[in-house]
XYZ file of C-alpha atoms in Angstrom:
483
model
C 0.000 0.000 0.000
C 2.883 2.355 0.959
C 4.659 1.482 -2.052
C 1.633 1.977 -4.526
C 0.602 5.577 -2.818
C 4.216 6.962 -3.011
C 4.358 5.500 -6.833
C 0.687 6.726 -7.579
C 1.208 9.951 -5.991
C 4.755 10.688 -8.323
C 3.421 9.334 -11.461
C 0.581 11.330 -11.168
C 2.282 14.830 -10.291
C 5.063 14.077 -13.206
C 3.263 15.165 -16.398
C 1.974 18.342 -14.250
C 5.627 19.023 -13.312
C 7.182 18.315 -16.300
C 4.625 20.643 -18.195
C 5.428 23.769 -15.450
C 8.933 23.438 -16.050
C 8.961 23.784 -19.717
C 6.527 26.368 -20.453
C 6.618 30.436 -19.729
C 5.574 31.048 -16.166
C 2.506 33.165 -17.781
C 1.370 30.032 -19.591
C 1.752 28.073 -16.395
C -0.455 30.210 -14.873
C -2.833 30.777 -17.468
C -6.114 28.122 -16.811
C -7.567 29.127 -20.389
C -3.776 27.855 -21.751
C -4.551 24.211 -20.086
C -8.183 24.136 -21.181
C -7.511 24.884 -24.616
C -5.246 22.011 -24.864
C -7.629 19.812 -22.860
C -10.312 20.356 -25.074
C -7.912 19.231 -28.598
C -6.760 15.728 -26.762
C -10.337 14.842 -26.087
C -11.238 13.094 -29.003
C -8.018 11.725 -29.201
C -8.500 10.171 -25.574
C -11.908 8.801 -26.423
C -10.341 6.769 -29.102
C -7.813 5.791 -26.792
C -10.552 4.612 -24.057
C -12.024 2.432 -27.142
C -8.892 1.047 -27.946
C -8.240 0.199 -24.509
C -11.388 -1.238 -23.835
C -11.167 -3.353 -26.753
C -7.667 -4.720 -25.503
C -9.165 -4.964 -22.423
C -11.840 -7.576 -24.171
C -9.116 -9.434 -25.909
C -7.105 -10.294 -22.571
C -10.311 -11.285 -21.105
C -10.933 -13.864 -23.762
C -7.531 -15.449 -23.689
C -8.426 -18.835 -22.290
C -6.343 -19.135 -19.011
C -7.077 -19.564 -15.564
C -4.280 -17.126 -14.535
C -6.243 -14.581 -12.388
C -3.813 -11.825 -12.782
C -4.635 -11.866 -16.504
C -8.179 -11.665 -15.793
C -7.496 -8.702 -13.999
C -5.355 -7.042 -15.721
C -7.942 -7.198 -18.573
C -11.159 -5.818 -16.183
C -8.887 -2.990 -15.165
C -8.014 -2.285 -18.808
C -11.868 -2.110 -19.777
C -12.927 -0.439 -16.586
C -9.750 2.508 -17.384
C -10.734 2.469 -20.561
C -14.303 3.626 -19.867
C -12.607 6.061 -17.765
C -10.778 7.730 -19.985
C -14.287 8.273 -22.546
C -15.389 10.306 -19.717
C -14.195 13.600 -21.413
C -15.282 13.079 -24.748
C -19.028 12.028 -22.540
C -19.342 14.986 -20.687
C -18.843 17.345 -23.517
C -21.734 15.095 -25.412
C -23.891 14.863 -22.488
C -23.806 18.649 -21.626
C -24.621 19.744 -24.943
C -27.499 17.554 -24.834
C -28.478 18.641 -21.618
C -28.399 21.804 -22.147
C -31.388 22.620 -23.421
C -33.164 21.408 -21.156
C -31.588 22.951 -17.956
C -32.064 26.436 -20.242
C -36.182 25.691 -20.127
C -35.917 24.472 -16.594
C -33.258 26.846 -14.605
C -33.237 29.713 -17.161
C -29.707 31.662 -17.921
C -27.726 29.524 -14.710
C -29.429 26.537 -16.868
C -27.251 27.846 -19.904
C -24.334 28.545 -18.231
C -23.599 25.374 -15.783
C -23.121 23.068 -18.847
C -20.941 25.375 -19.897
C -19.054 25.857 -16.905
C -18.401 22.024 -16.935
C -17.329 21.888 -20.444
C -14.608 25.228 -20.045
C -13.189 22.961 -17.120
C -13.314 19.751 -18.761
C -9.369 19.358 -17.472
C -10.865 19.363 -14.191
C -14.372 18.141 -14.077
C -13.768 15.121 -15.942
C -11.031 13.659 -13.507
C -13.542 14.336 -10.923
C -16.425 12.627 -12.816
C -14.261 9.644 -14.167
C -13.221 8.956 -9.974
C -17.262 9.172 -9.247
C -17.697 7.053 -12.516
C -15.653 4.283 -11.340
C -16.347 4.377 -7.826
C -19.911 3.925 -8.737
C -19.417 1.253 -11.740
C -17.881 -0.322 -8.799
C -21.031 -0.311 -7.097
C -23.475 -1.767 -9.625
C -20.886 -4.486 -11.046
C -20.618 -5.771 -7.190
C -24.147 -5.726 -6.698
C -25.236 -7.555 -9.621
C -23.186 -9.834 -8.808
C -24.155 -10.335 -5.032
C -27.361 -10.546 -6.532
C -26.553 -13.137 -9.131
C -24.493 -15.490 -6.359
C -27.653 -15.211 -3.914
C -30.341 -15.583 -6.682
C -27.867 -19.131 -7.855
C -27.672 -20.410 -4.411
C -31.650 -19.685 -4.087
C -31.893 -21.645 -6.875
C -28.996 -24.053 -6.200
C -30.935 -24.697 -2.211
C -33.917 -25.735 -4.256
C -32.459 -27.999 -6.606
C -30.412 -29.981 -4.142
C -33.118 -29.869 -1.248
C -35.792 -32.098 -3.006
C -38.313 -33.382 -1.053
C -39.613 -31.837 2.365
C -37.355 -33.106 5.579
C -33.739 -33.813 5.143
C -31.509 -36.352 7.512
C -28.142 -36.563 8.373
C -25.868 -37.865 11.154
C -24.743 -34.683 13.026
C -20.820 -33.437 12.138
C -21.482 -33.760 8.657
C -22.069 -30.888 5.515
C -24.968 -30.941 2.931
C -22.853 -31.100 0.272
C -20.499 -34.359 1.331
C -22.199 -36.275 4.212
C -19.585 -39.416 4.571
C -20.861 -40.720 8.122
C -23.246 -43.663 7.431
C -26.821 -43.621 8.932
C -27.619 -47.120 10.990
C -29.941 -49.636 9.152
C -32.141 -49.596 12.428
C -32.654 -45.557 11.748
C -33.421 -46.238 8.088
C -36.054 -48.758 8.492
C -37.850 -45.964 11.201
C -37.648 -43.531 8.487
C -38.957 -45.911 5.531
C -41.618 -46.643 7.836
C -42.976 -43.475 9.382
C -46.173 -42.473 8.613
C -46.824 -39.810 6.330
C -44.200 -40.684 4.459
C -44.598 -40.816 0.815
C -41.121 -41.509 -0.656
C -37.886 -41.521 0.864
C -34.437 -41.181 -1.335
C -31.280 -42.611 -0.084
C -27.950 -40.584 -0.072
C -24.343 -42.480 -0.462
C -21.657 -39.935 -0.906
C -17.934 -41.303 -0.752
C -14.518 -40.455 -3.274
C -13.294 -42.985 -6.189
C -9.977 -42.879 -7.580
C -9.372 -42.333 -11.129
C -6.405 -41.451 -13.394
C -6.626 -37.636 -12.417
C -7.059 -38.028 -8.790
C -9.705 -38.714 -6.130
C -13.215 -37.572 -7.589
C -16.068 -36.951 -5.002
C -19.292 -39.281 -5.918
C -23.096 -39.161 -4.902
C -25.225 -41.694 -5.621
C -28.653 -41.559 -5.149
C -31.792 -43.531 -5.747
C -34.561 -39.991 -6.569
C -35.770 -41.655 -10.277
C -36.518 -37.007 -10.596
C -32.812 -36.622 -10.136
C -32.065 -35.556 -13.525
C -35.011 -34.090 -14.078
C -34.238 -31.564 -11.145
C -30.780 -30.731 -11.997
C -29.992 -27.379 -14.168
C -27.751 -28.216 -17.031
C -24.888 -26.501 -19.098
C -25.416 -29.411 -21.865
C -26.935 -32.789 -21.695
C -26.851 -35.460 -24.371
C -30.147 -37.202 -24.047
C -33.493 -35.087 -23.238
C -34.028 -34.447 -19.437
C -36.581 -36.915 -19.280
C -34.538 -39.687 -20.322
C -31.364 -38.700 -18.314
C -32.750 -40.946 -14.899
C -32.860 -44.138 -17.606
C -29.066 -43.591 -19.033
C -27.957 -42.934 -15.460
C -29.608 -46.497 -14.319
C -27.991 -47.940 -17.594
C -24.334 -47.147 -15.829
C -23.822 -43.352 -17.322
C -23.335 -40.350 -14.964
C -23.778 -36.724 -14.790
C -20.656 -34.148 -13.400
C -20.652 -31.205 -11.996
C -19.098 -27.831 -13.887
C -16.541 -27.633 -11.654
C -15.257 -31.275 -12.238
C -15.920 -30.592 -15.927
C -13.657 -27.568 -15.589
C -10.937 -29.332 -14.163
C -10.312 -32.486 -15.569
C -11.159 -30.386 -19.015
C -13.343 -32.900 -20.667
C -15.298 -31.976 -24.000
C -18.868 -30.393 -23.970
C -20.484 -33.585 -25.475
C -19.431 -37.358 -25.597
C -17.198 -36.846 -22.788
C -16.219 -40.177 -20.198
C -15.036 -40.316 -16.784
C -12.136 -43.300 -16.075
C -13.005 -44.306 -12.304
C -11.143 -47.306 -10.743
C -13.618 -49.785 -8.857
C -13.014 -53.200 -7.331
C -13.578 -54.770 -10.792
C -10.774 -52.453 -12.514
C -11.197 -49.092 -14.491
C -14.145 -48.741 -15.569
C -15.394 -45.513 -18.258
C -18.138 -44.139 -17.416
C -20.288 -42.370 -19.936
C -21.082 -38.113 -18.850
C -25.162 -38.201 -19.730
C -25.240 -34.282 -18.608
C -23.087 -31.570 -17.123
C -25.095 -29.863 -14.233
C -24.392 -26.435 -12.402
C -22.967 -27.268 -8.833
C -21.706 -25.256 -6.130
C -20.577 -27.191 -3.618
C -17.555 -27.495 -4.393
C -14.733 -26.035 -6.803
C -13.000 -29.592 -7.096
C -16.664 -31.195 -8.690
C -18.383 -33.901 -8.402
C -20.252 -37.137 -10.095
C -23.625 -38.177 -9.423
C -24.730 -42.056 -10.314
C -27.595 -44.293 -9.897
C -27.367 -45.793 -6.300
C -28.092 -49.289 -7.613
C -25.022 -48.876 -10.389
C -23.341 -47.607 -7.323
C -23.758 -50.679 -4.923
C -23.478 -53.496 -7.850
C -19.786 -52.273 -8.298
C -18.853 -51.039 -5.128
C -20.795 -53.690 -3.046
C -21.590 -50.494 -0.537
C -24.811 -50.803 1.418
C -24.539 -47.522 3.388
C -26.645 -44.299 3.329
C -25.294 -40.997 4.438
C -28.092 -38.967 4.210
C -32.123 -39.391 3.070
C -34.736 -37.063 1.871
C -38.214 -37.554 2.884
C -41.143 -36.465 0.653
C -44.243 -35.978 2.562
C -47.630 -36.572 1.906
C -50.126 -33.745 1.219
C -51.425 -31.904 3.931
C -48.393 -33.577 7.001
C -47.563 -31.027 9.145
C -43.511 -30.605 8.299
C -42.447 -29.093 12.357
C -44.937 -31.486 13.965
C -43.748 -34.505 11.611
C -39.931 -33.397 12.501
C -40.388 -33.399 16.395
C -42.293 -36.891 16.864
C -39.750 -38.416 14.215
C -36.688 -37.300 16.337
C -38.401 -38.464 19.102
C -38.608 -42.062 17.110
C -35.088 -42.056 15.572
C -33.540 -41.076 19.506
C -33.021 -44.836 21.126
C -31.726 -46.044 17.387
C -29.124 -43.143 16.387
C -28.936 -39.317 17.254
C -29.500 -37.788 13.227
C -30.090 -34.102 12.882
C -33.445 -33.841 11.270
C -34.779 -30.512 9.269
C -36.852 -29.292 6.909
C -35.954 -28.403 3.934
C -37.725 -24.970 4.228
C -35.937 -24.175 7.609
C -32.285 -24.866 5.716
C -32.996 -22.612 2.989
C -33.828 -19.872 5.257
C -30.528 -20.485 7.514
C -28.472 -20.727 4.211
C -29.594 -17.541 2.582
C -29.516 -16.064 6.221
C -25.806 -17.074 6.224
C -24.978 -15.548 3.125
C -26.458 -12.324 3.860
C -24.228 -11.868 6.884
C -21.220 -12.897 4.773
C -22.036 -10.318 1.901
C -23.092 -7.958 4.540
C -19.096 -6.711 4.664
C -19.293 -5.485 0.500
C -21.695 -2.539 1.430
C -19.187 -1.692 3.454
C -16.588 -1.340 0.837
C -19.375 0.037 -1.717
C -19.962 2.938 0.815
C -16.046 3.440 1.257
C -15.196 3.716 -2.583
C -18.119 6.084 -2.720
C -16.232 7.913 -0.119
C -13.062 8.085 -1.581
C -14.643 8.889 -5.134
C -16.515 12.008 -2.785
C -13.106 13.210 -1.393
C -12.433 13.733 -5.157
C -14.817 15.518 -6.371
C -14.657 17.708 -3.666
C -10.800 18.304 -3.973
C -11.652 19.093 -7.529
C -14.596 21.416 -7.339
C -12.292 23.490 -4.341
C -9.501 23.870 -6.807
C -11.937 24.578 -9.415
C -13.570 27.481 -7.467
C -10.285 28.618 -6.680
C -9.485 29.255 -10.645
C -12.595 30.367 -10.770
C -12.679 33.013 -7.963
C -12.077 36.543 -10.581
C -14.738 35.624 -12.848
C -17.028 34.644 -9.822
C -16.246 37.734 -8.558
C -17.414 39.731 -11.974
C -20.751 37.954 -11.653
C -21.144 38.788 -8.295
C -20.188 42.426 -9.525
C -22.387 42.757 -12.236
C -25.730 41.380 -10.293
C -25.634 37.712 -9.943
C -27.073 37.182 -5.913
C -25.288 34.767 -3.577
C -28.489 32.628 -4.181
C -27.966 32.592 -7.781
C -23.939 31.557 -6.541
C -25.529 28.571 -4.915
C -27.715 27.382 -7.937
C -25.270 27.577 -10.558
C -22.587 25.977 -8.321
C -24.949 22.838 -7.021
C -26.599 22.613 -10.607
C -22.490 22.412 -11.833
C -21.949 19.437 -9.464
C -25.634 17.972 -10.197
C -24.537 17.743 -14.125
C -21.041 15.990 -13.101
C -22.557 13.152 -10.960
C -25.570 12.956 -13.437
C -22.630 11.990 -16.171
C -20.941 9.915 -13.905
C -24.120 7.990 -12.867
C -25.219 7.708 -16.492
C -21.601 6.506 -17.735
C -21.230 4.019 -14.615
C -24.568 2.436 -15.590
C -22.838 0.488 -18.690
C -19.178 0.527 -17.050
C -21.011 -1.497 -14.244
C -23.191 -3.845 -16.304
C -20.089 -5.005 -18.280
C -18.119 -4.991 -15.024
C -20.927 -7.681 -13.558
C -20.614 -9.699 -16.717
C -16.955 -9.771 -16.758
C -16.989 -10.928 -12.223
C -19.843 -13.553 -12.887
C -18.576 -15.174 -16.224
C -14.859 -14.489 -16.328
C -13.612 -14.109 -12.711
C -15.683 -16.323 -10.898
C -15.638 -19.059 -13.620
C -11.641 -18.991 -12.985
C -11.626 -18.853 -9.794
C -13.713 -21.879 -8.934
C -15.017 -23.546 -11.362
C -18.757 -23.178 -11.703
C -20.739 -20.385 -13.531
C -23.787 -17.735 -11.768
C -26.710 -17.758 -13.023
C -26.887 -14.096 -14.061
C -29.921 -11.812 -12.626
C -29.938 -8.078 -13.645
C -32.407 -6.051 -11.679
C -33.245 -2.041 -11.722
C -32.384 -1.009 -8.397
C -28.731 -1.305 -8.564
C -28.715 1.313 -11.289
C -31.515 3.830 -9.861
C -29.888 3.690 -6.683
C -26.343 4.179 -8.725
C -27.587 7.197 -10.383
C -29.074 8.785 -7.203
C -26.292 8.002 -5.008
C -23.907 9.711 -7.941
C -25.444 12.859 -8.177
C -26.318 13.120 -4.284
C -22.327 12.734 -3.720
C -21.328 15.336 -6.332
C -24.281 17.878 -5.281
C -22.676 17.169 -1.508
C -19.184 17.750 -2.603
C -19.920 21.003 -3.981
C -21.700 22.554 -1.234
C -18.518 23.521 1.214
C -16.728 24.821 -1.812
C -19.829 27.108 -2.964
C -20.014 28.080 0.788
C -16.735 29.517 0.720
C -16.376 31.338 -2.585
C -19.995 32.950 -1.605
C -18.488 34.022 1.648
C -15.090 35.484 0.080
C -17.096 36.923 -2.448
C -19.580 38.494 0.094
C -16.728 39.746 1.912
């Protein structure tokens, strides 16, 4: 951190110095000097920002799992929206002004203005504000999609309505066995309408240990969500019971198999045996993978009795809590099992993962922060430029009041830009974390959900912080003006 703030900070007052030193003091001093050659390099760094961007793209799509490369290119495209923010202000303010003319009158016609004649220093301060925000909506929507895929992930590994385990174990690999005694109380409970048997346990194969469930639920396949099957979902249950599998993404990922006709080499008692991929399902248990077989295909090699875990399907109109309590009361004298609804663990799950996303608001509010801090440090040295031709309007009739509104509707313009500007810049950040980054990183894919109220609240939160980060520096120049 030291080093990067000392680097940052040199880097960044280098061009400034370099430009003092070489130049006639009167043309250091002179603002309408810098301006002038501010507004010629815009276009020019608008094409850059495209260029950039497009690089940017082209990392991204290198296939490699190196996460520094996948960086480097979302920082590229991110910068590169950056640096179109120039060449998007001047666009958006002649747009706009029009209608801040009908709406605010002559300080309508001359704010947009105002930003545009400062474009050296309103754009820095709306790019910081731009990205800070982008930030913002590209970590939300992606929240989002990662709770909206384990809502969806809860539901399609929690079939059925109570779920038993022995206690010690996790839902996603339960490897302590349940006693026959405790099965035969659950087969035979009353209200009971089906019950599906759980054997999860590792194989070894030619690439390492491989995690396998097998399971007995003739909806299994049916119930899965699938990246690419090679049978209709329907008929997945029937090539599963004929000795074919289905994988996780993750495990697909890793061991790097094909989309379609790939085969899994698993050693059993019997020898290697290949074993035919039917489907490739989403999974996020785990970033190593998984395979899930037929429990029948599973005992006739293995010659492996237990059960680790078993779903219970209810009857219509059972009582789920009541049902729970008198079967725990049942299962005590034959094995202590933890047993829950299904309902209950979704709700404790999605609890859970709203106190461990809890911390990124956090960080969203603290970039916002930082981004603030800029556009106030910019708007202070802009009013100080600005203080002789303040001073003139003052002079020639313009009211303190009038001060205010054509200061505030200034900083209103910049965070409108840098909401409108972060909207995209944050979609395309989202895309890139749930596709690119998170797909590297572990395996398995989001299921992407874009919503509205990231990018409302985006936009709102933008021009609040710039409207805020104006208001000390308009205090001031009013007061030295008043003075």
């Amino acid at each position: 951190g030291g080093i990067m703030g000392v680097l940052a900070t040199v880097l960044t007052a280098a061009f400034p110095a370099w430009e003092a030193a070489s130049v006639p003091p009167r043309t250091a001093l002179s603002r309408a000097n810098l301006e002038s050659k501010a507004q010629k390099i815009v276009r020019w760094l608008g094409l850059a920002g495209a260029l950039v961007i497009v690089a940017g793209g082209a990392i991204l799509f290198i296939p490699t799992k190196n996460l520094i490369i996948s960086f480097a290119g979302t920082f590229a495209v991110v910068f590169g929206f950056a640096m179109l923010t120039p060449i998007t202000t001047i666009w958006l303010m002649a747009f706009s002004s029009s209608i801040t003319s009908r709406l605010f009158g002559v300080l309508g016609r001359m704010a947009p203005r105002e930003v545009v004649n400062s474009i050296s220093r309103t754009s820095v301060a709306v790019a910081a504000l731009m990205v800070s925000i982008s930030v913002t909506i590209g970590v939300s929507l992606m929240v989002g999609s990662f709770r909206f895929t384990v809502e969806t992930w809860m539901t399609q590994i929690l079939q059925g309505d109570v779920y038993i385990s022995v206690p010690g174990t996790t839902l996603s690999q339960p490897l302590q066995a349940i006693r026959p005694e405790a099965l035969a109380l659950l087969e035979s409970s009353e209200g009971v309408l089906r019950a599906d048997f759980l054997q999860s346990t590792f194989a070894d194969s030619p690439q390492g240990p491989i995690a396998i469930s097998a399971n007995n639920n003739p909806n299994d396949g049916m119930e899965q969500l699938y990246l690419a099957t090679e049978v209709p979902l329907e008929e997945i249950w029937d090539e599963m019971t004929q000795g074919a599998i289905i994988i996780s993404e993750p495990l697909y990922n890793r061991l790097g198999l094909p989309l379609h006709g790939g085969v899994i080499t698993l050693y059993t008692p019997e020898g290697e045996r290949i074993f035919p991929v039917a489907g490739i399902y989403y999974d996020y248990a785990s970033t190593q993978g998984n395979v899930i077989m037929s429990l029948d295909v599973y005992r006739s090699i293995w010659d492996d009795d237990e059960v680790d875990a078993v779903a219970l399907t209810l009857a219509d109109g059972v009582d789920e809590d009541a049902f729970v309590q008198a079967l725990q009361t049942r299962l005590a004298p034959a094995q202590s099992l933890l047993v829950r609804p299904n309902q209950s663990l979704r709700r404790e799950t999605l609890d859970i993962f709203d106190r461990t996303f809890a911390i990124t608001g956090a960080l969203q509010l603290m970039t916002t922060f930082v981004a603030f801090v800029g556009v106030l440090s910019a708007m202070l040295s802009l009013q100080l430029d600005k203080q002789r031709q303040l001073a003139i309007l003052k002079a020639i009739g313009m009211t303190a009041r009038q001060l205010w509104g054509l200061i505030t509707l200034e900083t209103g313009l910049m965070g409108a830009v840098a909401g409108i500007l972060a909207m995209p810049t944050g979609y395309i950040l989202a895309i890139i974390l749930v596709y690119i980054i998170n797909r590297r990183s572990f395996g398995w894919t989001l299921q992407m959900q874009i919503v509205p109220e990231p990018f409302v609240q985006a936009l709102i939160l933008s021009v609040l912080a710039a409207v805020l980060a104006g208001l000390y520096p308009a205090k001031r120049i009013i007061d030295r003006n008043t003075a």
